[in-house]
Structures are given as structure tokens and as C-alpha cells.
Coordinates of C-alpha atoms in Angstrom, one line a residue:
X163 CA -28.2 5.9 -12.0
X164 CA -24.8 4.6 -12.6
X165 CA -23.4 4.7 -16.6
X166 CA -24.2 0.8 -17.3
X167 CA -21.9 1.1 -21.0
X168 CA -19.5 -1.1 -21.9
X169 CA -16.1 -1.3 -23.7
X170 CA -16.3 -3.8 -26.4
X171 CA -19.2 -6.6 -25.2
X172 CA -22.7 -5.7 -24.4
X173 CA -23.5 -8.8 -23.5
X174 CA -20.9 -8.9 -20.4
X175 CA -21.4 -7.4 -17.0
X176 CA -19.4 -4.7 -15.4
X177 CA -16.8 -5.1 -12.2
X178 CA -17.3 -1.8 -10.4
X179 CA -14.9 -1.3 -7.3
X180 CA -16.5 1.2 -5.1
X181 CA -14.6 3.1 -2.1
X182 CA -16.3 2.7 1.1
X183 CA -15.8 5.2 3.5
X184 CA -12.4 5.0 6.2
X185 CA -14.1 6.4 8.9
X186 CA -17.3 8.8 8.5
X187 CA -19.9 7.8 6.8
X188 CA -20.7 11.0 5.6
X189 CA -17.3 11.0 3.0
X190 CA -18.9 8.4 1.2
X191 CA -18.8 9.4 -2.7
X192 CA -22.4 10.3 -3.8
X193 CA -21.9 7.5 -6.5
X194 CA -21.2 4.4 -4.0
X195 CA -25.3 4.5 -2.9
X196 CA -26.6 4.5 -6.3
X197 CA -24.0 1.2 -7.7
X198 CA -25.2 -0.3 -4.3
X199 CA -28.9 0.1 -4.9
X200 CA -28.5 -1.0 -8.8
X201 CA -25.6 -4.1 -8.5
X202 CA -27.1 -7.2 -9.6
X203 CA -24.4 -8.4 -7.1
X204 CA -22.7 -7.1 -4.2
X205 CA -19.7 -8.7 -3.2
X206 CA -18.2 -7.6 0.2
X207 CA -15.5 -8.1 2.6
X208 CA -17.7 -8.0 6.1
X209 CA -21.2 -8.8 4.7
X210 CA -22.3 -7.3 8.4
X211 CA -20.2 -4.2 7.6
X212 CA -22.0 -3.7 4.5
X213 CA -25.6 -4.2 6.2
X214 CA -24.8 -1.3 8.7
X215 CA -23.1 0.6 5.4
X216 CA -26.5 0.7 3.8
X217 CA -28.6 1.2 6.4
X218 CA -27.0 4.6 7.3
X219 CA -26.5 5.3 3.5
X220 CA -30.6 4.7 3.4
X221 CA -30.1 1.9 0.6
X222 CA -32.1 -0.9 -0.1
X223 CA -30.2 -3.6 -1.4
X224 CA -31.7 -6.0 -4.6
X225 CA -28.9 -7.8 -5.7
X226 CA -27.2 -11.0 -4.8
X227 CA -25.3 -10.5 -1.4
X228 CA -21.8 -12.9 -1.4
X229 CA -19.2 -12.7 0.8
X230 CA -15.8 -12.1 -1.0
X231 CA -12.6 -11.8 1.6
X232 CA -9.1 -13.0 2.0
X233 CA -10.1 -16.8 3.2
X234 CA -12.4 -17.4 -0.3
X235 CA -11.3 -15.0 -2.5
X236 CA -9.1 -17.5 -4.8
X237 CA -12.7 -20.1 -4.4
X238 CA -15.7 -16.7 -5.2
X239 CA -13.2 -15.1 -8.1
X240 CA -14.9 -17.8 -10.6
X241 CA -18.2 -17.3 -9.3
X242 CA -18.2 -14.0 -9.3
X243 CA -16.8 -14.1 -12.8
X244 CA -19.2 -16.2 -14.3
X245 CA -22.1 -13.2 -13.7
X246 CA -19.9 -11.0 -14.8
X247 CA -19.7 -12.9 -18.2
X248 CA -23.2 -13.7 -17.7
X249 CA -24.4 -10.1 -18.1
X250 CA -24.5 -9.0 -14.8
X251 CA -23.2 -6.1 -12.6
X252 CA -20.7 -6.9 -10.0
X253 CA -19.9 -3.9 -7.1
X254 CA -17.1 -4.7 -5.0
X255 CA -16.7 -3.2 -1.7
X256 CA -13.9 -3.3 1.4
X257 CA -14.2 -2.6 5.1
X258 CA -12.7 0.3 4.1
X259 CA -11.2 2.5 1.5
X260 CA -10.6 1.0 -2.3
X261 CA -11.0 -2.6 -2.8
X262 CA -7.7 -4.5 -4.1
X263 CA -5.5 -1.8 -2.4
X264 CA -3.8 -4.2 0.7
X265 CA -7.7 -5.6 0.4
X266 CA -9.4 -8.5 -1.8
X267 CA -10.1 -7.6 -5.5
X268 CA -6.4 -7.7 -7.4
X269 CA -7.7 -11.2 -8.4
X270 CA -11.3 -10.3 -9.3
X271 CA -10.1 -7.4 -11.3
X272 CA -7.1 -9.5 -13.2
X273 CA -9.9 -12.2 -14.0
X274 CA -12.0 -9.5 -15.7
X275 CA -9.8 -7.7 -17.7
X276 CA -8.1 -11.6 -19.5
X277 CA -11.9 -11.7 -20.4
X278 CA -12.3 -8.3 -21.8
X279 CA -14.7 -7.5 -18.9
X280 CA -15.0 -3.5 -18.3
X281 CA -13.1 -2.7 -14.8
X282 CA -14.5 0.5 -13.4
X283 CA -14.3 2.6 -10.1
X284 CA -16.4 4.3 -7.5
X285 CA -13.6 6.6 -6.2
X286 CA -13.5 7.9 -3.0
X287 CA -11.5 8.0 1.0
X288 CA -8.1 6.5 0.9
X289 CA -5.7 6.1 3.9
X290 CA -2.5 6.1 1.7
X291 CA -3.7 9.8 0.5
X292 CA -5.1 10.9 3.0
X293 CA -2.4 9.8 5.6
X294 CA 0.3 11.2 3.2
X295 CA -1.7 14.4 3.0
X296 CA -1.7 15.3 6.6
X297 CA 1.8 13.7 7.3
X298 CA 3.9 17.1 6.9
X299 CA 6.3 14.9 4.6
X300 CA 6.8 15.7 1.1
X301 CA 4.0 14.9 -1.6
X302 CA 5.4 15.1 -4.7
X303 CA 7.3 11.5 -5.3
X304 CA 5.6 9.1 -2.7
X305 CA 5.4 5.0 -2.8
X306 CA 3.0 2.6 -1.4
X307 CA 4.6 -0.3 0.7
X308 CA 1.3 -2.2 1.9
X309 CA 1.9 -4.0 5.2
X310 CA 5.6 -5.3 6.4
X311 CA 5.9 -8.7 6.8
X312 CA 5.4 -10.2 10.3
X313 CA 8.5 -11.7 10.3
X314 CA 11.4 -10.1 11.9
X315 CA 14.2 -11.4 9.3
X316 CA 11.8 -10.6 6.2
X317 CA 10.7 -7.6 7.4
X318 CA 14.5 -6.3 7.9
X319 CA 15.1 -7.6 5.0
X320 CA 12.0 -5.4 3.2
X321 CA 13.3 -2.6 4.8
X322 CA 16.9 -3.2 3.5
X323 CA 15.8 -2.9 0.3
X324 CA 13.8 -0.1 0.8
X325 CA 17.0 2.1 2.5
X326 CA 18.1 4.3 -0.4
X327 CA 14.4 5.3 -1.5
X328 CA 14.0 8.8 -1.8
X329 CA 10.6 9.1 -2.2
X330 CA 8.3 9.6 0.7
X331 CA 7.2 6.0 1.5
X332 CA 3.3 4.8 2.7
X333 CA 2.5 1.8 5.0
X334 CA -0.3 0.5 6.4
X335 CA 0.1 -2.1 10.2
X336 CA -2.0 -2.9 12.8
X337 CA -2.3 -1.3 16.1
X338 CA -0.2 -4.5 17.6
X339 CA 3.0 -4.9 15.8
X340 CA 3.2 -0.6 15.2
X341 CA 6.1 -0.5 17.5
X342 CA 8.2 -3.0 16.1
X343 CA 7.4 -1.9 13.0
X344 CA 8.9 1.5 13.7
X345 CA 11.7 -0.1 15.5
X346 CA 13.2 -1.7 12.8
X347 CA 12.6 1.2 10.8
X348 CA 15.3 2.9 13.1
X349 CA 17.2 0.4 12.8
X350 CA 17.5 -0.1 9.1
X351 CA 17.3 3.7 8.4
X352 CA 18.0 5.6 11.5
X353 CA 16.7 6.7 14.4
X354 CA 16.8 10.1 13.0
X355 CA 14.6 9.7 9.7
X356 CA 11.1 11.8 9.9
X357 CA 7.6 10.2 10.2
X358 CA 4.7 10.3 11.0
X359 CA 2.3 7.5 12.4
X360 CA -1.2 8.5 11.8
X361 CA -4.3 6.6 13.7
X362 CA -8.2 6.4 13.1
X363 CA -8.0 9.1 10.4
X364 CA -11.0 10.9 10.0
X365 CA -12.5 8.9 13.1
X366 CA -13.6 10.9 16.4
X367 CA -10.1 9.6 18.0
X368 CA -8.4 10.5 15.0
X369 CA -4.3 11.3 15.8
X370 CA -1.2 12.7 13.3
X371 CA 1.8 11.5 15.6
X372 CA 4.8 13.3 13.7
X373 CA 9.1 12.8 14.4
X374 CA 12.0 11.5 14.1
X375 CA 11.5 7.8 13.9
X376 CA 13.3 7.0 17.3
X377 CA 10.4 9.2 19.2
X378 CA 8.1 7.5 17.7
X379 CA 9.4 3.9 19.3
X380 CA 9.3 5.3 22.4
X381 CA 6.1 7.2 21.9
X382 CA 4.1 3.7 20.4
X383 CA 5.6 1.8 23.4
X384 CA 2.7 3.0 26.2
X385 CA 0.4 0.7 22.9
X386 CA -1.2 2.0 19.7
X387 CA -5.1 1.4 18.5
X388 CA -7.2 1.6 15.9
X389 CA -6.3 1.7 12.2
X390 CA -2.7 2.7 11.4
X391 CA -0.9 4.1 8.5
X392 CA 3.1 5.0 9.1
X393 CA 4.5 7.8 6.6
X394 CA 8.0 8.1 6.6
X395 CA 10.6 10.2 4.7
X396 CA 12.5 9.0 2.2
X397 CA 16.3 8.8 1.8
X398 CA 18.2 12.3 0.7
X399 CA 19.2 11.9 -2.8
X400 CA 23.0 10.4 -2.8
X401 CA 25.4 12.8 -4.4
X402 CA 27.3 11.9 -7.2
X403 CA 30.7 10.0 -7.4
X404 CA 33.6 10.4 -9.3
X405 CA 34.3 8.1 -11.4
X406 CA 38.2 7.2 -10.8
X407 CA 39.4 4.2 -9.1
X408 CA 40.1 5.7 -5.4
X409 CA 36.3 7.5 -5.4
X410 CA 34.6 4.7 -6.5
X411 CA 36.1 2.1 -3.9
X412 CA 35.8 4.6 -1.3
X413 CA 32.0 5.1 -1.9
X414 CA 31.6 1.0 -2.4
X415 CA 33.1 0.9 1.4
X416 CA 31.0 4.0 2.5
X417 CA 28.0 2.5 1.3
X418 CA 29.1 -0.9 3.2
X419 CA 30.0 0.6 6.6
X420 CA 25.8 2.4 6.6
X421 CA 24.6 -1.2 6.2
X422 CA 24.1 -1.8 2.2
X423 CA 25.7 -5.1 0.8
X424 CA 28.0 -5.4 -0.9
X425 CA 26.0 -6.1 -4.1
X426 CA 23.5 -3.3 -3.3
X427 CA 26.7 -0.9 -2.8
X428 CA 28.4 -1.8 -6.1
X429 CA 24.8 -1.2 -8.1
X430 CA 24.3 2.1 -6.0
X431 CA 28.0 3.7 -7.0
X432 CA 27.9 2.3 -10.3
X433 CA 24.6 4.4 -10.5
X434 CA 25.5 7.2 -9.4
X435 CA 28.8 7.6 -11.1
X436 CA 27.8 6.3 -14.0
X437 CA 30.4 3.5 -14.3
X438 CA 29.6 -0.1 -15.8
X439 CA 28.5 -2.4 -12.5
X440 CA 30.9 -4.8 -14.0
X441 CA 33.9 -2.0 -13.5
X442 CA 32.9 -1.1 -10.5
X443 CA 32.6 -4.6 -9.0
X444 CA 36.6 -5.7 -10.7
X445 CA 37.6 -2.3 -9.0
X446 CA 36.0 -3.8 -5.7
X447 CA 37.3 -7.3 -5.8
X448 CA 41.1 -6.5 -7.8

């Protein structure tokens, strides 16, 4: 049975966010069938989802069912949060993976913990780790960038910001907009920058499509299904600069001619050379 203790307040409920499985049913944590089968409430994201969920988990439901999704999330938060002061136990669960990750629950969870509520987790399948895992690309420093906007000005101007990252970074996008997506990667970053596009993971139809970002365009351009998560190499870290005059305007122009601003080139040589922004930007303008 699941650990029903509390932080500070017996006589509140528990939020328990519970990974669901991203493709086989089979990697679902031990734990997730046991909160289902003792939640005083379920709150899912596909309510048909979780009926099929259950049925090949061999779980018999005997809590409340609600809905709980992007289009009433903001309206079920204070419903959901009144049985959770009431006393009662509240499992969360996704389509897929863990709930609040690019999924409902951020506002659930922020609810709970203003009200001293214990927050607690069923871990389990990710598709930021487990995509990053199989990607080939380094591990060690990674970041999680959600989905790009739809967009194509704010989603150039995402990837902008994003250009002198060094560490590896994580997106999720649908099947449909994949190209683009990896288009104006190329184009903000280069065509040359590794990455890998992985689809369905851990599906029957599962695919790790790895290379330089331009093959990739071409390669997503004959269409991409199913679930997709993009991995892509971060920047090289920038040497240093010197910190006289000539080397700093001449890394301020460098910075310029690859596509930075001019405000995003002053605060990248003034951090790397360890000059004042404020010198470095007089330098620029004298």
C-alpha cells in the first residue's frame, strides 16, 4: 500500500503525481498500480486513456474519476484542492510520462504546497531522459526547453536566446511542425550542430534519427509521426578574451557578424573577459 504520512497536517490529503508509462505498459513503476487502486481521487488528463491504463494494469478503480487537462485545469485546480484540504488523496496522472513536465499539474502542485499540502511522486518513464539517454550527445550538463513556440518570429526569437548554450539541450514537438522546428534550428545555430530527433521511444516503431542538424531537415521533410523529442548539442564553450580595448571590440563585432545582438554580444565578451558590461559597451559605442 502506498506510505499515506504527512509533513506537518494529518488532517490534509496528499497530491501524489504518478508517471504513466511513454510507451509500454510493462515500464510502469510497480508503485503507479497500488496509488491508483488506493486514491480517493484520480485526476487524469485522457479519462479514456486512464480506463485502458487500468485495465491492462489489472486495477480496479474506487475513487472519484475527474478530468483534469489543459482546457480546465485553471477551473478543477480549486476543486481538486478542496479534497486535498478536505483529507483526501489526490493521484495525478498524464497521457504520458510525469505530470506538470510540458503537461497539467504545475498549477495543482503550486496550489498545494501555499497550503502546506504534502507534494509527492510516483517516479517513473520520462522522454527528456530517456531521449537524452539514447541521443549519443553529452549527458553531463543537459536543459529542458519544453515545446518551441508555433510562431515563426517567437520561435527564432527562443532559439536566439538559446545560441550560446553549452549544455546539451531537450525539446519535445509534434510530428507536424518537426521540420520547421529543426529548420530554424539550422538557422539560428547552424546547419552543422549535432542532434538527434528521436520518435515513439520505447514504442514498436521506436526510431533514434542522429546528425548534423541540416540532415535532419532534409531527412524530416519525406513527414515525421508519432511522439517526438529533438536533442541537440549545445554550443562549444567560447574561449576567453582579452581584456584590452582592440580584443574586446573585436570579439563584440565577432559575436555580431554569427548573429548575436548587439546587447547579447556586449554581455557575452564582458563575460568572458571579465570586464564590467558597462566598459565594454563605452568601448563599443566611443
Amino acid at each position: 500500500m502506498p506510505d499515506t504520512g504527512s509533513d506537518t497536517g494529518s488532517a490534509q490529503g496528499v497530491l501524489v503525481l504518478a508517471a504513466t508509462p511513454i510507451g509500454q505498459t510493462g515500464d510502469a513503476p510497480p508503485r503507479l498500480a497500488a496509488e491508483l487502486a488506493a486514491a480517493d481521487v484520480v485526476a487524469a488528463e485522457d479519462t479514456r486513456r486512464l480506463k485502458r491504463l487500468t485495465s491492462e494494469l489489472g486495477v480496479t478503480l474506487t475513487g472519484r474519476v475527474v478530468s483534469y487537462f489543459e482546457g480546465n485545469e485553471s477551473a478543477r485546480t480549486p476543486v481538486l484542492l478542496a479534497a486535498l484540504l478536505a483529507g483526501e488523496r489526490v493521484v495525478l496522472v498524464t497521457d504520458a510520462g510525469m505530470p506538470s513536465v510540458s503537461d497539467p499539474g504545475y498549477r495543482l502542485v503550486v496550489a498545494a504546497v501555499e497550503h502546506d499540502i504534502r507534494v509527492t511522486a510516483v517516479p517513473g518513464p520520462s522522454a527528456v531522459l530517456t531521449a537524452l539517454a539514447v541521443s549519443g550527445l553529452p549527458v553531463d550538463r543537459f536543459c529542458f526547453e519544453g515545446f518551441l513556440p508555433r510562431k515563426a518570429g517567437e520561435r527564432s526569437r527562443r532559439l536566439s536566446g538559446l545560441l550560446r548554450e553549452e549544455r546539451t539541450m531537450v525539446f519535445f514537438e509534434a510530428p507536424h511542425r518537426t521540420q520547421a522546428a529543426l529548420a530554424a534550428m539550422a538557422e539560428s545555430w547552424g546547419g552543422d550542430r549535432a542532434a538527434a530527433v528521436c520518435r515513439e521511444l520505447t514504442k514498436t516503431h521506436e526510431e533514434v534519427r542522429r546528425g548534423p542538424l541540416a540532415d535532419l531537415v532534409a531527412w524530416a521533410a519525406e513527414g515525421v509521426r508519432g511522439e517526438v523529442t529533438i536533442v541537440v548539442a549545445g554550443a562549444l564553450a567560447r574561449a576567453e578574451v582579452d581584456s584590452d580595448p582592440e580584443s574586446l571590440r573585436a570579439a563584440v563585432a565577432e559575436e555580431e557578424a554569427s548573429g548575436a545582438t548587439r546587447k547579447e554580444a556586449i554581455a557575452d565578451v564582458a563575460r568572458r573577459s571579465g570586464v564590467p558590461r558597462r566598459e565594454v559597451y563605452d568601448l563599443v559605442h566611443r
